[in-house]
């Protein structure tokens, strides 16, 4: 204690030097909004070319795939949802899992079940890409009167093209509503 009291200048300079070293170190730390890492999570999406009842999507698409996925090792949790055109299954793995190996095993299981699904269903197996999430700028929700068809039409015809014309926007995706389509049914007589 006597050393500290007798050498006030030395202690002050030492404290100032350590403070500056800490400040310089802090300023030189690399900072990322979303650091690159690999989530132990995979996604399976089953989609239908035609609009189907969500219960049908769940019973004929999601549940058979969940059954096959449930036999894999290292799974911590499975979450799923079904809508009129898409069923989504999120597979959460333990932290120590090799995601590339788990992805290959998942593809094998899905390939085995894919042939038993209805022919209008297509299945996609994918990884969650954090770089793509980090690059996503915003999401918009469009609501309005006049029905779902009118809202979808305005979104497709006016809002999406205006957003695409803004410099720096690479992609605009529109989800929901009903897309206009023409169905031709042939009379075999």
Short mmCIF file of C-alpha atoms in Angstrom, two decimals:
data_model
loop_
_atom_site.label_atom_id
_atom_site.label_comp_id
_atom_site.label_asym_id
_atom_site.label_seq_id
_atom_site.Cartn_x
_atom_site.Cartn_y
_atom_site.Cartn_z
CA UNK A 1 0.00 0.00 0.00
CA UNK A 2 2.91 2.30 0.79
CA UNK A 3 4.28 1.64 -2.72
CA UNK A 4 1.03 2.89 -4.30
CA UNK A 5 0.93 6.04 -2.16
CA UNK A 6 4.59 6.92 -2.81
CA UNK A 7 4.39 6.38 -6.57
CA UNK A 8 1.22 8.25 -7.52
CA UNK A 9 2.50 9.26 -10.96
CA UNK A 10 3.53 5.70 -11.84
CA UNK A 11 0.17 4.28 -10.74
CA UNK A 12 -1.72 7.01 -12.65
CA UNK A 13 0.27 6.30 -15.83
CA UNK A 14 -0.22 2.53 -15.40
CA UNK A 15 -3.98 3.01 -14.98
CA UNK A 16 -4.11 5.37 -17.98
CA UNK A 17 -2.08 2.91 -20.09
CA UNK A 18 -4.36 -0.02 -19.20
CA UNK A 19 -7.44 2.09 -19.96
CA UNK A 20 -6.05 3.06 -23.39
CA UNK A 21 -5.09 -0.55 -24.12
CA UNK A 22 -8.63 -1.66 -23.25
CA UNK A 23 -10.17 1.06 -25.43
CA UNK A 24 -7.95 0.20 -28.43
CA UNK A 25 -8.68 -3.51 -28.01
CA UNK A 26 -12.41 -2.81 -27.84
CA UNK A 27 -12.32 -0.70 -31.01
CA UNK A 28 -10.42 -3.41 -32.93
CA UNK A 29 -12.86 -6.20 -32.04
CA UNK A 30 -14.70 -7.48 -35.12
CA UNK A 31 -18.42 -6.90 -34.72
CA UNK A 32 -21.08 -8.62 -36.80
CA UNK A 33 -24.81 -8.20 -36.69
CA UNK A 34 -25.27 -11.95 -37.06
CA UNK A 35 -21.99 -13.89 -36.68
CA UNK A 36 -21.52 -16.83 -39.01
CA UNK A 37 -22.46 -20.04 -37.30
CA UNK A 38 -24.32 -23.17 -38.20
CA UNK A 39 -27.65 -23.83 -36.54
CA UNK A 40 -28.30 -27.47 -35.66
CA UNK A 41 -31.62 -27.22 -37.48
CA UNK A 42 -33.01 -28.50 -40.78
CA UNK A 43 -36.29 -27.85 -42.53
CA UNK A 44 -38.55 -30.07 -44.65
CA UNK A 45 -41.27 -28.49 -46.75
CA UNK A 46 -43.97 -30.40 -48.58
CA UNK A 47 -45.94 -28.31 -51.04
CA UNK A 48 -48.92 -29.00 -53.24
CA UNK A 49 -49.39 -27.85 -56.83
CA UNK A 50 -53.09 -27.46 -56.12
CA UNK A 51 -54.86 -25.96 -53.13
CA UNK A 52 -55.78 -28.69 -50.64
CA UNK A 53 -57.38 -28.75 -47.22
CA UNK A 54 -54.80 -28.21 -44.42
CA UNK A 55 -56.03 -31.41 -42.74
CA UNK A 56 -55.33 -33.34 -45.95
CA UNK A 57 -51.87 -31.74 -46.13
CA UNK A 58 -51.22 -32.75 -42.54
CA UNK A 59 -52.51 -36.33 -42.81
CA UNK A 60 -51.10 -37.21 -46.24
CA UNK A 61 -47.93 -35.11 -46.24
CA UNK A 62 -46.68 -33.90 -42.88
CA UNK A 63 -47.47 -36.90 -40.64
CA UNK A 64 -45.83 -39.55 -42.89
CA UNK A 65 -42.72 -37.37 -43.17
CA UNK A 66 -42.66 -36.76 -39.41
CA UNK A 67 -42.83 -40.51 -38.84
CA UNK A 68 -39.75 -41.08 -40.98
CA UNK A 69 -37.90 -38.11 -39.49
CA UNK A 70 -38.64 -39.25 -35.93
CA UNK A 71 -36.47 -42.35 -36.39
CA UNK A 72 -33.30 -40.28 -36.91
CA UNK A 73 -30.73 -39.92 -34.14
CA UNK A 74 -29.77 -36.71 -32.38
CA UNK A 75 -33.13 -34.97 -32.74
CA UNK A 76 -34.09 -32.71 -29.86
CA UNK A 77 -37.45 -31.43 -31.10
CA UNK A 78 -39.72 -31.52 -34.18
CA UNK A 79 -42.23 -28.76 -34.95
CA UNK A 80 -44.64 -28.80 -37.88
CA UNK A 81 -47.43 -26.77 -39.42
CA UNK A 82 -49.77 -27.24 -42.36
CA UNK A 83 -51.57 -24.76 -44.60
CA UNK A 84 -53.55 -25.09 -47.82
CA UNK A 85 -50.50 -25.38 -50.06
CA UNK A 86 -47.61 -26.14 -47.76
CA UNK A 87 -46.57 -28.23 -44.81
CA UNK A 88 -43.41 -27.25 -42.95
CA UNK A 89 -41.41 -29.39 -40.54
CA UNK A 90 -38.60 -27.88 -38.45
CA UNK A 91 -36.12 -30.42 -37.07
CA UNK A 92 -34.01 -29.21 -34.14
CA UNK A 93 -30.89 -31.28 -33.43
CA UNK A 94 -28.60 -31.50 -30.39
CA UNK A 95 -25.77 -28.94 -30.41
CA UNK A 96 -23.03 -31.52 -30.95
CA UNK A 97 -24.54 -32.93 -34.17
CA UNK A 98 -22.71 -32.77 -37.50
CA UNK A 99 -25.25 -30.87 -39.60
CA UNK A 100 -23.90 -32.09 -42.95
CA UNK A 101 -24.20 -35.73 -41.87
CA UNK A 102 -27.67 -35.10 -40.41
CA UNK A 103 -28.71 -33.45 -43.70
CA UNK A 104 -27.63 -36.51 -45.71
CA UNK A 105 -29.43 -38.90 -43.35
CA UNK A 106 -32.56 -36.75 -43.50
CA UNK A 107 -32.49 -36.78 -47.31
CA UNK A 108 -32.25 -40.58 -47.26
CA UNK A 109 -35.30 -40.88 -44.99
CA UNK A 110 -37.31 -38.40 -47.07
CA UNK A 111 -36.41 -40.19 -50.32
CA UNK A 112 -37.73 -43.45 -48.86
CA UNK A 113 -41.09 -41.88 -47.97
CA UNK A 114 -41.47 -39.56 -50.98
CA UNK A 115 -42.90 -42.23 -53.29
CA UNK A 116 -45.79 -42.93 -50.89
CA UNK A 117 -46.95 -39.30 -50.88
CA UNK A 118 -49.71 -38.10 -53.24
CA UNK A 119 -48.40 -37.16 -56.69
CA UNK A 120 -49.36 -33.47 -56.35
CA UNK A 121 -46.90 -33.09 -53.44
CA UNK A 122 -43.28 -32.05 -53.84
CA UNK A 123 -40.79 -32.23 -50.97
CA UNK A 124 -37.88 -29.89 -50.27
CA UNK A 125 -35.16 -30.54 -47.67
CA UNK A 126 -33.05 -27.57 -46.67
CA UNK A 127 -30.77 -25.94 -44.17
CA UNK A 128 -31.39 -22.67 -42.40
CA UNK A 129 -28.88 -20.24 -43.91
CA UNK A 130 -27.99 -17.52 -41.41
CA UNK A 131 -26.30 -15.43 -44.10
CA UNK A 132 -29.56 -15.27 -46.01
CA UNK A 133 -31.45 -14.30 -42.85
CA UNK A 134 -28.89 -11.55 -42.14
CA UNK A 135 -29.39 -10.15 -45.65
CA UNK A 136 -33.16 -10.00 -45.34
CA UNK A 137 -34.09 -6.39 -44.92
CA UNK A 138 -37.75 -6.38 -44.03
CA UNK A 139 -41.09 -8.08 -44.30
CA UNK A 140 -44.34 -6.31 -45.12
CA UNK A 141 -47.89 -7.36 -44.43
CA UNK A 142 -50.54 -5.98 -46.77
CA UNK A 143 -54.16 -5.78 -45.67
CA UNK A 144 -57.18 -4.18 -47.23
CA UNK A 145 -60.83 -4.35 -48.05
CA UNK A 146 -62.46 -5.82 -51.12
CA UNK A 147 -61.44 -9.43 -50.58
CA UNK A 148 -58.32 -11.52 -50.71
CA UNK A 149 -58.19 -11.56 -54.52
CA UNK A 150 -58.15 -7.76 -54.71
CA UNK A 151 -55.39 -7.49 -52.08
CA UNK A 152 -53.26 -10.10 -53.87
CA UNK A 153 -53.81 -8.38 -57.23
CA UNK A 154 -52.77 -4.96 -55.86
CA UNK A 155 -49.72 -6.53 -54.21
CA UNK A 156 -48.66 -8.32 -57.42
CA UNK A 157 -49.44 -5.48 -59.82
CA UNK A 158 -48.46 -2.35 -57.87
CA UNK A 159 -46.57 -2.89 -54.61
CA UNK A 160 -44.08 -5.62 -55.63
CA UNK A 161 -42.97 -3.88 -58.88
CA UNK A 162 -42.50 -0.57 -57.02
CA UNK A 163 -40.34 -2.26 -54.38
CA UNK A 164 -38.28 -4.08 -57.04
CA UNK A 165 -37.48 -0.75 -58.73
CA UNK A 166 -35.77 0.60 -55.60
CA UNK A 167 -31.96 0.49 -55.84
CA UNK A 168 -30.45 -2.12 -53.54
CA UNK A 169 -33.46 -4.43 -53.41
CA UNK A 170 -32.51 -7.72 -55.00
CA UNK A 171 -35.70 -9.70 -54.57
CA UNK A 172 -39.34 -9.25 -53.61
CA UNK A 173 -41.40 -12.32 -52.74
CA UNK A 174 -45.18 -12.30 -52.30
CA UNK A 175 -46.84 -14.93 -50.11
CA UNK A 176 -50.46 -15.56 -49.29
CA UNK A 177 -53.70 -14.89 -51.02
CA UNK A 178 -54.74 -16.66 -54.17
CA UNK A 179 -52.79 -16.46 -57.38
CA UNK A 180 -54.84 -16.13 -60.53
CA UNK A 181 -54.80 -19.27 -62.63
CA UNK A 182 -56.73 -20.82 -65.45
CA UNK A 183 -57.66 -24.47 -65.20
CA UNK A 184 -58.60 -26.26 -68.41
CA UNK A 185 -60.54 -29.48 -67.97
CA UNK A 186 -60.97 -31.55 -71.10
CA UNK A 187 -64.19 -33.39 -71.77
CA UNK A 188 -63.17 -36.84 -72.96
CA UNK A 189 -66.35 -37.37 -74.94
#
